[in-house]
mmCIF file of N, CA and C in Angstrom:
data_model
loop_
_atom_site.group_PDB
_atom_site.id
_atom_site.type_symbol
_atom_site.label_atom_id
_atom_site.label_comp_id
_atom_site.label_asym_id
_atom_site.label_seq_id
_atom_site.Cartn_x
_atom_site.Cartn_y
_atom_site.Cartn_z
ATOM 1 N N MET A 1 -63.727 61.065 239.183
ATOM 2 C CA MET A 1 -64.512 61.275 239.277
ATOM 3 C C MET A 1 -65.081 61.563 241.056
ATOM 4 N N ARG A 2 -64.379 60.535 241.331
ATOM 5 C CA ARG A 2 -64.636 60.421 242.707
ATOM 6 C C ARG A 2 -64.516 61.454 243.574
ATOM 7 N N GLN A 3 -63.350 62.121 243.251
ATOM 8 C CA GLN A 3 -62.595 63.602 244.085
ATOM 9 C C GLN A 3 -63.332 64.363 243.445
ATOM 10 N N ILE A 4 -63.859 64.376 242.505
ATOM 11 C CA ILE A 4 -65.009 65.565 242.161
ATOM 12 C C ILE A 4 -66.029 65.499 242.970
ATOM 13 N N ALA A 5 -66.698 64.407 243.259
ATOM 14 C CA ALA A 5 -68.271 64.515 243.880
ATOM 15 C C ALA A 5 -67.906 64.882 245.293
ATOM 16 N N ASP A 6 -66.604 64.469 245.960
ATOM 17 C CA ASP A 6 -66.000 64.242 247.438
ATOM 18 C C ASP A 6 -65.946 65.940 247.559
ATOM 19 N N ARG A 7 -65.597 66.673 246.558
ATOM 20 C CA ARG A 7 -65.250 67.972 246.857
ATOM 21 C C ARG A 7 -66.439 69.008 246.660
ATOM 22 N N LEU A 8 -67.789 68.392 246.146
ATOM 23 C CA LEU A 8 -69.188 69.335 245.868
ATOM 24 C C LEU A 8 -69.572 68.364 245.782
ATOM 25 N N PHE A 9 -71.244 69.307 245.895
ATOM 26 C CA PHE A 9 -72.152 68.680 245.568
ATOM 27 C C PHE A 9 -73.024 69.757 244.554
ATOM 28 N N LEU A 10 -73.836 68.909 243.213
ATOM 29 C CA LEU A 10 -74.341 69.327 242.335
ATOM 30 C C LEU A 10 -75.735 69.508 242.614
ATOM 31 N N PHE A 11 -76.819 70.494 242.175
ATOM 32 C CA PHE A 11 -78.151 70.016 242.361
ATOM 33 C C PHE A 11 -78.667 71.076 241.490
ATOM 34 N N LEU A 12 -79.716 70.424 240.726
ATOM 35 C CA LEU A 12 -80.438 70.881 239.532
ATOM 36 C C LEU A 12 -81.555 71.270 239.928
ATOM 37 N N ILE A 13 -81.963 72.520 240.090
ATOM 38 C CA ILE A 13 -83.226 72.959 240.043
ATOM 39 C C ILE A 13 -83.444 73.500 238.362
ATOM 40 N N VAL A 14 -85.034 73.735 238.282
ATOM 41 C CA VAL A 14 -85.417 74.189 237.041
ATOM 42 C C VAL A 14 -84.415 75.175 236.215
ATOM 43 N N GLY A 15 -83.452 74.008 236.132
ATOM 44 C CA GLY A 15 -82.593 74.694 234.985
ATOM 45 C C GLY A 15 -81.090 74.875 235.040
ATOM 46 N N TYR A 16 -80.990 75.072 236.389
ATOM 47 C CA TYR A 16 -79.593 75.796 236.914
ATOM 48 C C TYR A 16 -79.376 74.999 238.085
ATOM 49 N N LEU A 17 -77.946 74.859 237.491
ATOM 50 C CA LEU A 17 -76.621 74.547 238.084
ATOM 51 C C LEU A 17 -76.116 74.872 239.446
ATOM 52 N N ILE A 18 -76.157 74.415 240.042
ATOM 53 C CA ILE A 18 -75.489 75.467 241.767
ATOM 54 C C ILE A 18 -74.826 74.563 242.038
ATOM 55 N N ARG A 19 -73.595 75.160 241.943
ATOM 56 C CA ARG A 19 -72.554 74.385 243.142
ATOM 57 C C ARG A 19 -72.588 74.710 245.047
ATOM 58 N N LEU A 20 -72.543 73.680 245.739
ATOM 59 C CA LEU A 20 -72.795 73.768 247.101
ATOM 60 C C LEU A 20 -71.720 72.926 247.790
ATOM 61 N N PRO A 21 -71.265 73.347 248.762
ATOM 62 C CA PRO A 21 -69.733 73.032 249.392
ATOM 63 C C PRO A 21 -70.493 71.125 249.771
ATOM 64 N N ARG A 22 -69.646 71.044 250.075
ATOM 65 C CA ARG A 22 -69.327 69.512 250.555
ATOM 66 C C ARG A 22 -70.268 69.066 251.757
ATOM 67 N N GLY A 23 -70.069 69.924 252.699
ATOM 68 C CA GLY A 23 -70.400 69.790 253.734
ATOM 69 C C GLY A 23 -71.946 70.886 254.163
ATOM 70 N N PHE A 24 -72.668 71.577 252.614
ATOM 71 C CA PHE A 24 -73.725 71.784 253.016
ATOM 72 C C PHE A 24 -75.010 70.639 253.123
ATOM 73 N N ARG A 25 -75.675 70.868 254.206
ATOM 74 C CA ARG A 25 -76.861 69.776 253.997
ATOM 75 C C ARG A 25 -77.977 70.739 253.823
ATOM 76 N N LEU A 26 -78.790 70.058 252.669
ATOM 77 C CA LEU A 26 -80.226 70.826 251.668
ATOM 78 C C LEU A 26 -81.116 69.894 252.129
ATOM 79 N N THR A 27 -82.261 70.109 252.638
ATOM 80 C CA THR A 27 -83.213 69.958 253.153
ATOM 81 C C THR A 27 -84.347 70.472 252.302
ATOM 82 N N GLN A 28 -85.692 69.492 252.666
ATOM 83 C CA GLN A 28 -86.712 70.128 251.985
ATOM 84 C C GLN A 28 -86.882 71.622 251.951
ATOM 85 N N ASP A 29 -86.791 71.540 253.507
ATOM 86 C CA ASP A 29 -87.385 73.405 254.193
ATOM 87 C C ASP A 29 -86.587 74.414 253.464
ATOM 88 N N THR A 30 -85.170 73.841 252.709
ATOM 89 C CA THR A 30 -84.557 75.255 252.387
ATOM 90 C C THR A 30 -84.414 74.956 250.836
ATOM 91 N N VAL A 31 -85.095 74.513 250.134
ATOM 92 C CA VAL A 31 -85.552 74.591 249.046
ATOM 93 C C VAL A 31 -86.772 75.194 248.597
ATOM 94 N N LYS A 32 -86.175 76.140 247.658
ATOM 95 C CA LYS A 32 -88.019 76.640 247.281
ATOM 96 C C LYS A 32 -87.636 76.784 245.970
ATOM 97 N N ILE A 33 -88.822 76.426 244.991
ATOM 98 C CA ILE A 33 -89.042 76.616 244.076
ATOM 99 C C ILE A 33 -89.829 77.581 243.388
ATOM 100 N N VAL A 34 -89.535 78.261 242.494
ATOM 101 C CA VAL A 34 -90.498 79.396 241.863
ATOM 102 C C VAL A 34 -90.932 78.865 240.786
ATOM 103 N N GLY A 35 -92.103 79.661 240.339
ATOM 104 C CA GLY A 35 -92.759 79.283 239.042
ATOM 105 C C GLY A 35 -92.553 80.263 237.880
ATOM 106 N N SER A 36 -92.662 80.155 236.789
ATOM 107 C CA SER A 36 -92.667 80.871 235.805
ATOM 108 C C SER A 36 -93.749 81.098 235.287
ATOM 109 N N SER A 37 -94.238 82.729 234.429
ATOM 110 C CA SER A 37 -95.004 83.004 233.644
ATOM 111 C C SER A 37 -95.198 82.614 232.057
ATOM 112 N N ASN A 38 -93.636 82.241 232.019
ATOM 113 C CA ASN A 38 -93.148 81.589 230.707
ATOM 114 C C ASN A 38 -93.992 79.623 230.555
ATOM 115 N N PHE A 39 -94.066 79.198 231.270
ATOM 116 C CA PHE A 39 -94.132 77.908 231.187
ATOM 117 C C PHE A 39 -94.157 76.960 232.297
ATOM 118 N N PRO A 40 -95.230 76.205 232.450
ATOM 119 C CA PRO A 40 -94.972 75.252 234.132
ATOM 120 C C PRO A 40 -93.699 74.872 234.116
ATOM 121 N N VAL A 41 -93.420 75.287 235.664
ATOM 122 C CA VAL A 41 -92.526 74.760 236.300
ATOM 123 C C VAL A 41 -92.388 72.885 236.287
ATOM 124 N N LYS A 42 -91.683 72.179 236.719
ATOM 125 C CA LYS A 42 -91.793 70.795 236.876
ATOM 126 C C LYS A 42 -90.448 70.679 238.056
ATOM 127 N N VAL A 43 -91.457 69.848 239.309
ATOM 128 C CA VAL A 43 -91.222 69.773 240.818
ATOM 129 C C VAL A 43 -91.365 68.068 240.552
ATOM 130 N N TYR A 44 -90.007 67.261 240.904
ATOM 131 C CA TYR A 44 -90.375 65.790 241.492
ATOM 132 C C TYR A 44 -90.097 65.953 242.997
ATOM 133 N N VAL A 45 -91.021 65.165 243.620
ATOM 134 C CA VAL A 45 -90.923 64.672 244.568
ATOM 135 C C VAL A 45 -90.665 63.941 244.925
ATOM 136 N N MET A 46 -89.335 63.008 245.861
ATOM 137 C CA MET A 46 -89.877 61.644 246.122
ATOM 138 C C MET A 46 -90.835 61.375 246.931
ATOM 139 N N LEU A 47 -90.894 59.801 246.669
ATOM 140 C CA LEU A 47 -92.560 59.284 247.284
ATOM 141 C C LEU A 47 -92.364 59.106 248.827
ATOM 142 N N HIS A 48 -93.234 58.940 249.842
ATOM 143 C CA HIS A 48 -93.058 59.148 251.253
ATOM 144 C C HIS A 48 -92.096 60.150 251.644
ATOM 145 N N GLN A 49 -92.205 61.213 250.929
ATOM 146 C CA GLN A 49 -91.013 62.071 251.725
ATOM 147 C C GLN A 49 -91.907 63.805 252.030
ATOM 148 N N LYS A 50 -91.247 64.481 251.834
ATOM 149 C CA LYS A 50 -91.652 66.365 252.060
ATOM 150 C C LYS A 50 -91.093 66.790 250.820
ATOM 151 N N SER A 51 -92.508 67.297 250.679
ATOM 152 C CA SER A 51 -91.633 68.638 248.664
ATOM 153 C C SER A 51 -90.878 69.776 249.606
ATOM 154 N N PRO A 52 -90.232 70.235 248.433
ATOM 155 C CA PRO A 52 -89.531 71.150 248.556
ATOM 156 C C PRO A 52 -90.717 72.543 249.116
ATOM 157 N N HIS A 53 -90.555 73.865 248.953
ATOM 158 C CA HIS A 53 -91.710 74.476 249.217
ATOM 159 C C HIS A 53 -91.763 74.705 248.130
ATOM 160 N N VAL A 54 -92.825 75.160 247.429
ATOM 161 C CA VAL A 54 -93.152 75.319 245.911
ATOM 162 C C VAL A 54 -94.195 76.697 246.258
ATOM 163 N N LEU A 55 -93.409 77.821 245.428
ATOM 164 C CA LEU A 55 -93.747 79.432 245.645
ATOM 165 C C LEU A 55 -94.567 79.352 244.743
ATOM 166 N N CYS A 56 -95.496 80.637 245.331
ATOM 167 C CA CYS A 56 -96.662 80.937 244.174
ATOM 168 C C CYS A 56 -96.138 82.600 244.205
ATOM 169 N N VAL A 57 -94.785 82.439 242.993
ATOM 170 C CA VAL A 57 -94.216 83.719 242.546
ATOM 171 C C VAL A 57 -93.302 83.568 241.793
ATOM 172 N N THR A 58 -92.831 84.441 240.817
ATOM 173 C CA THR A 58 -91.656 84.494 240.316
ATOM 174 C C THR A 58 -90.314 84.680 240.484
ATOM 175 N N GLN A 59 -89.202 84.214 240.271
ATOM 176 C CA GLN A 59 -88.415 84.679 240.544
ATOM 177 C C GLN A 59 -87.908 86.258 240.631
ATOM 178 N N ARG A 60 -88.598 87.233 239.866
ATOM 179 C CA ARG A 60 -88.622 88.542 239.599
ATOM 180 C C ARG A 60 -89.393 89.157 240.856
ATOM 181 N N LEU A 61 -90.774 88.388 241.128
ATOM 182 C CA LEU A 61 -91.674 88.749 242.075
ATOM 183 C C LEU A 61 -91.187 88.501 243.659
ATOM 184 N N ARG A 62 -90.760 87.251 243.930
ATOM 185 C CA ARG A 62 -89.893 86.653 244.848
ATOM 186 C C ARG A 62 -88.798 87.996 245.608
ATOM 187 N N ASN A 63 -88.358 88.835 245.044
ATOM 188 C CA ASN A 63 -87.535 90.188 245.622
ATOM 189 C C ASN A 63 -87.763 91.052 245.253
ATOM 190 N N SER A 64 -89.316 91.397 245.083
ATOM 191 C CA SER A 64 -90.071 92.501 245.310
ATOM 192 C C SER A 64 -91.050 92.697 246.543
ATOM 193 N N GLU A 65 -91.083 93.547 246.811
ATOM 194 C CA GLU A 65 -92.482 93.657 247.508
ATOM 195 C C GLU A 65 -93.353 93.840 247.032
ATOM 196 N N LEU A 66 -94.758 92.940 248.012
ATOM 197 C CA LEU A 66 -96.404 92.745 246.909
ATOM 198 C C LEU A 66 -96.470 93.325 248.566
ATOM 199 N N ILE A 67 -98.019 94.311 247.582
ATOM 200 C CA ILE A 67 -98.691 94.817 248.806
ATOM 201 C C ILE A 67 -100.216 93.883 248.692
ATOM 202 N N ASP A 68 -100.369 93.442 249.463
ATOM 203 C CA ASP A 68 -101.799 92.490 249.867
ATOM 204 C C ASP A 68 -101.788 91.489 249.364
ATOM 205 N N PRO A 69 -100.991 90.901 249.084
ATOM 206 C CA PRO A 69 -100.837 89.275 247.969
ATOM 207 C C PRO A 69 -102.247 88.688 248.582
ATOM 208 N N SER A 70 -102.562 87.863 247.924
ATOM 209 C CA SER A 70 -103.512 87.010 247.806
ATOM 210 C C SER A 70 -103.202 85.374 247.028
ATOM 211 N N PHE A 71 -103.244 83.905 247.892
ATOM 212 C CA PHE A 71 -102.963 83.225 246.494
ATOM 213 C C PHE A 71 -104.104 81.976 247.289
ATOM 214 N N GLN A 72 -104.155 81.456 245.424
ATOM 215 C CA GLN A 72 -105.379 80.502 245.380
ATOM 216 C C GLN A 72 -104.669 79.379 245.123
ATOM 217 N N TRP A 73 -104.702 78.175 245.786
ATOM 218 C CA TRP A 73 -103.983 77.079 245.021
ATOM 219 C C TRP A 73 -105.116 75.921 244.630
ATOM 220 N N HIS A 74 -105.006 75.369 242.929
ATOM 221 C CA HIS A 74 -105.871 74.259 242.693
ATOM 222 C C HIS A 74 -105.432 72.950 242.099
ATOM 223 N N GLY A 75 -105.846 72.110 242.734
ATOM 224 C CA GLY A 75 -104.958 70.767 242.493
ATOM 225 C C GLY A 75 -105.176 69.809 241.075
ATOM 226 N N PRO A 76 -104.475 68.974 240.361
ATOM 227 C CA PRO A 76 -105.298 68.770 239.270
ATOM 228 C C PRO A 76 -106.055 68.673 238.827
ATOM 229 N N LYS A 77 -107.251 68.206 239.879
ATOM 230 C CA LYS A 77 -108.758 68.297 239.100
ATOM 231 C C LYS A 77 -109.202 69.281 238.771
ATOM 232 N N GLY A 78 -108.332 70.852 239.208
ATOM 233 C CA GLY A 78 -109.485 72.128 239.820
ATOM 234 C C GLY A 78 -109.502 72.207 240.684
ATOM 235 N N LYS A 79 -109.803 71.172 241.867
ATOM 236 C CA LYS A 79 -110.129 72.007 243.223
ATOM 237 C C LYS A 79 -109.751 72.747 244.318
ATOM 238 N N ILE A 80 -109.780 73.484 244.008
ATOM 239 C CA ILE A 80 -109.136 74.186 245.728
ATOM 240 C C ILE A 80 -108.615 74.068 246.642
ATOM 241 N N ILE A 81 -107.150 73.699 246.754
ATOM 242 C CA ILE A 81 -106.367 72.715 247.820
ATOM 243 C C ILE A 81 -107.111 73.481 248.971
ATOM 244 N N SER A 82 -106.872 72.784 250.234
ATOM 245 C CA SER A 82 -107.312 72.984 251.003
ATOM 246 C C SER A 82 -106.483 72.600 252.119
ATOM 247 N N GLU A 83 -105.843 73.223 253.361
ATOM 248 C CA GLU A 83 -104.569 72.385 254.222
ATOM 249 C C GLU A 83 -105.271 71.063 254.951
ATOM 250 N N ASN A 84 -104.933 70.271 254.971
ATOM 251 C CA ASN A 84 -104.746 68.740 255.902
ATOM 252 C C ASN A 84 -103.480 68.255 256.019
ATOM 253 N N SER A 85 -103.686 66.887 256.114
ATOM 254 C CA SER A 85 -102.322 65.823 256.867
ATOM 255 C C SER A 85 -101.399 66.346 256.389
ATOM 256 N N THR A 86 -101.825 66.081 254.474
ATOM 257 C CA THR A 86 -101.005 65.551 253.736
ATOM 258 C C THR A 86 -100.433 67.187 253.196
ATOM 259 N N THR A 87 -101.354 68.257 252.997
ATOM 260 C CA THR A 87 -100.932 69.304 252.275
ATOM 261 C C THR A 87 -101.168 70.989 253.011
ATOM 262 N N GLN A 88 -99.903 71.462 252.844
ATOM 263 C CA GLN A 88 -99.686 72.941 253.373
ATOM 264 C C GLN A 88 -99.879 74.290 252.841
ATOM 265 N N VAL A 89 -100.631 74.744 252.937
ATOM 266 C CA VAL A 89 -100.497 76.510 252.382
ATOM 267 C C VAL A 89 -100.003 77.419 253.217
ATOM 268 N N THR A 90 -99.020 77.871 252.821
ATOM 269 C CA THR A 90 -98.463 78.909 253.918
ATOM 270 C C THR A 90 -99.726 80.001 254.219
ATOM 271 N N SER A 91 -99.028 80.762 254.595
ATOM 272 C CA SER A 91 -99.258 82.996 254.822
ATOM 273 C C SER A 91 -99.141 83.212 253.551
ATOM 274 N N THR A 92 -97.914 82.873 253.219
ATOM 275 C CA THR A 92 -96.648 83.418 252.337
ATOM 276 C C THR A 92 -97.098 82.792 250.843
ATOM 277 N N GLY A 93 -98.346 81.569 250.486
ATOM 278 C CA GLY A 93 -98.436 81.215 249.636
ATOM 279 C C GLY A 93 -97.535 79.645 248.762
ATOM 280 N N SER A 94 -96.769 79.414 249.683
ATOM 281 C CA SER A 94 -96.115 78.374 249.334
ATOM 282 C C SER A 94 -97.069 77.453 249.446
ATOM 283 N N LEU A 95 -96.785 75.962 249.087
ATOM 284 C CA LEU A 95 -97.064 75.432 249.047
ATOM 285 C C LEU A 95 -96.575 74.026 249.534
ATOM 286 N N ILE A 96 -96.998 72.568 250.212
ATOM 287 C CA ILE A 96 -95.809 71.687 250.390
ATOM 288 C C ILE A 96 -96.501 70.707 250.893
ATOM 289 N N PHE A 97 -96.139 69.493 250.270
ATOM 290 C CA PHE A 97 -96.787 67.981 250.807
ATOM 291 C C PHE A 97 -95.609 67.842 251.991
ATOM 292 N N GLN A 98 -96.847 66.811 252.716
ATOM 293 C CA GLN A 98 -95.727 65.979 253.405
ATOM 294 C C GLN A 98 -96.403 64.353 253.463
ATOM 295 N N ASN A 99 -95.602 63.653 253.330
ATOM 296 C CA ASN A 99 -95.320 62.084 252.844
ATOM 297 C C ASN A 99 -95.989 62.110 251.708
ATOM 298 N N PHE A 100 -95.496 62.569 250.457
ATOM 299 C CA PHE A 100 -95.798 62.792 249.262
ATOM 300 C C PHE A 100 -95.918 61.499 248.292
ATOM 301 N N GLU A 101 -97.253 61.117 247.765
ATOM 302 C CA GLU A 101 -98.024 59.936 247.576
ATOM 303 C C GLU A 101 -97.708 59.931 245.891
ATOM 304 N N GLU A 102 -97.837 59.213 244.871
ATOM 305 C CA GLU A 102 -98.397 59.052 243.505
ATOM 306 C C GLU A 102 -99.541 59.819 242.986
ATOM 307 N N GLY A 103 -100.407 59.382 243.806
ATOM 308 C CA GLY A 103 -101.710 59.979 243.424
ATOM 309 C C GLY A 103 -101.905 61.370 243.594
ATOM 310 N N MET A 104 -100.912 61.827 244.413
ATOM 311 C CA MET A 104 -101.143 63.638 244.305
ATOM 312 C C MET A 104 -100.338 64.392 243.073
ATOM 313 N N SER A 105 -99.744 63.640 242.744
ATOM 314 C CA SER A 105 -98.918 63.971 241.025
ATOM 315 C C SER A 105 -99.947 64.702 239.699
ATOM 316 N N GLY A 106 -99.687 65.385 239.613
ATOM 317 C CA GLY A 106 -100.425 66.436 238.281
ATOM 318 C C GLY A 106 -99.987 67.684 237.975
ATOM 319 N N VAL A 107 -100.704 68.578 237.839
ATOM 320 C CA VAL A 107 -100.420 69.726 237.165
ATOM 321 C C VAL A 107 -101.575 70.422 238.259
ATOM 322 N N TYR A 108 -100.198 71.559 239.434
ATOM 323 C CA TYR A 108 -101.245 72.682 239.910
ATOM 324 C C TYR A 108 -100.606 74.010 239.869
ATOM 325 N N THR A 109 -102.084 74.604 240.018
ATOM 326 C CA THR A 109 -101.958 76.109 239.400
ATOM 327 C C THR A 109 -102.825 76.608 240.482
ATOM 328 N N CYS A 110 -101.069 77.730 240.733
ATOM 329 C CA CYS A 110 -101.354 79.086 241.707
ATOM 330 C C CYS A 110 -101.787 80.148 241.228
ATOM 331 N N PHE A 111 -102.959 80.859 241.543
ATOM 332 C CA PHE A 111 -103.603 81.976 241.700
ATOM 333 C C PHE A 111 -103.012 83.126 242.246
ATOM 334 N N LEU A 112 -102.036 84.305 241.539
ATOM 335 C CA LEU A 112 -101.425 85.453 242.625
ATOM 336 C C LEU A 112 -102.839 86.721 242.035
ATOM 337 N N GLU A 113 -102.944 87.370 243.134
ATOM 338 C CA GLU A 113 -103.569 88.809 242.852
ATOM 339 C C GLU A 113 -102.557 89.517 243.985
ATOM 340 N N TYR A 114 -102.160 90.907 243.445
ATOM 341 C CA TYR A 114 -101.299 91.775 244.420
ATOM 342 C C TYR A 114 -101.145 92.855 243.462
ATOM 343 N N LYS A 115 -100.867 93.774 244.305
ATOM 344 C CA LYS A 115 -100.617 94.624 243.905
ATOM 345 C C LYS A 115 -99.136 95.100 243.695
ATOM 346 N N PRO A 116 -98.413 95.877 242.742
ATOM 347 C CA PRO A 116 -97.218 96.053 243.132
ATOM 348 C C PRO A 116 -96.644 97.298 243.680
ATOM 349 N N THR A 117 -97.712 98.316 243.846
ATOM 350 C CA THR A 117 -97.399 99.958 244.641
ATOM 351 C C THR A 117 -98.829 99.631 245.236
ATOM 352 N N VAL A 118 -98.478 100.640 246.307
ATOM 353 C CA VAL A 118 -100.187 101.535 246.805
ATOM 354 C C VAL A 118 -100.933 102.096 245.683
ATOM 355 N N GLU A 119 -100.619 102.340 245.058
ATOM 356 C CA GLU A 119 -101.504 103.157 244.064
ATOM 357 C C GLU A 119 -101.435 102.667 242.723
ATOM 358 N N GLU A 120 -100.999 101.455 242.738
ATOM 359 C CA GLU A 120 -101.100 100.729 241.009
ATOM 360 C C GLU A 120 -102.216 99.630 241.133
ATOM 361 N N ILE A 121 -103.103 99.255 239.975
ATOM 362 C CA ILE A 121 -104.177 98.712 240.051
ATOM 363 C C ILE A 121 -103.606 96.926 240.511
ATOM 364 N N VAL A 122 -104.930 96.022 241.145
ATOM 365 C CA VAL A 122 -104.617 94.741 241.126
ATOM 366 C C VAL A 122 -104.138 94.134 240.061
ATOM 367 N N LYS A 123 -103.109 93.324 239.976
ATOM 368 C CA LYS A 123 -102.218 92.390 238.992
ATOM 369 C C LYS A 123 -102.926 90.802 239.619
ATOM 370 N N ASN A 124 -102.939 90.503 238.084
ATOM 371 C CA ASN A 124 -103.126 88.453 238.876
ATOM 372 C C ASN A 124 -101.914 88.118 237.355
ATOM 373 N N LEU A 125 -101.885 86.713 238.519
ATOM 374 C CA LEU A 125 -100.724 85.791 237.957
ATOM 375 C C LEU A 125 -101.315 84.838 237.932
ATOM 376 N N GLN A 126 -101.071 83.305 237.442
ATOM 377 C CA GLN A 126 -101.255 82.528 237.050
ATOM 378 C C GLN A 126 -100.067 81.333 237.047
ATOM 379 N N LEU A 127 -99.379 80.885 237.842
ATOM 380 C CA LEU A 127 -98.216 80.043 237.767
ATOM 381 C C LEU A 127 -98.674 78.588 237.911
ATOM 382 N N LYS A 128 -97.889 77.308 236.686
ATOM 383 C CA LYS A 128 -98.577 76.592 236.702
ATOM 384 C C LYS A 128 -97.538 75.416 237.076
ATOM 385 N N TYR A 129 -97.317 74.651 237.861
ATOM 386 C CA TYR A 129 -96.562 73.295 238.297
ATOM 387 C C TYR A 129 -97.265 72.066 238.042
ATOM 388 N N VAL A 130 -95.690 71.337 237.408
ATOM 389 C CA VAL A 130 -96.246 70.064 237.309
ATOM 390 C C VAL A 130 -95.090 69.333 238.131
ATOM 391 N N ILE A 131 -95.773 68.631 239.417
ATOM 392 C CA ILE A 131 -95.700 68.233 240.340
ATOM 393 C C ILE A 131 -95.330 66.333 240.258
ATOM 394 N N TYR A 132 -94.746 66.062 240.486
ATOM 395 C CA TYR A 132 -94.462 64.275 240.282
ATOM 396 C C TYR A 132 -93.531 64.013 241.549
#
């Protein structure tokens, strides 16, 4: 068992098992979590650590070009999230926590508004994340 652990590092994200080389350094800046339009995505964040980037897109949309996207994050109590010393919303709609605390846990919702192409009408998507 020890030999297997020495050869590779296994990492579980949203139901996918990924094989990474042993020397690969996984940091919170390299981990990106995408949403699902079918169910809330669970995101575990270690206490007093920086969170992974929680993206306001699905895997399909992440691989697409979005025209005029706008993002709005709401916290567990329904309040719009604004940037402060512990929470950051990037220009691309990612939610990032600095120094995560237990009281920050809960259901976070991202509202995404975008156009798939210039000619198409605006589409709306709501993604939920259980962050704990």
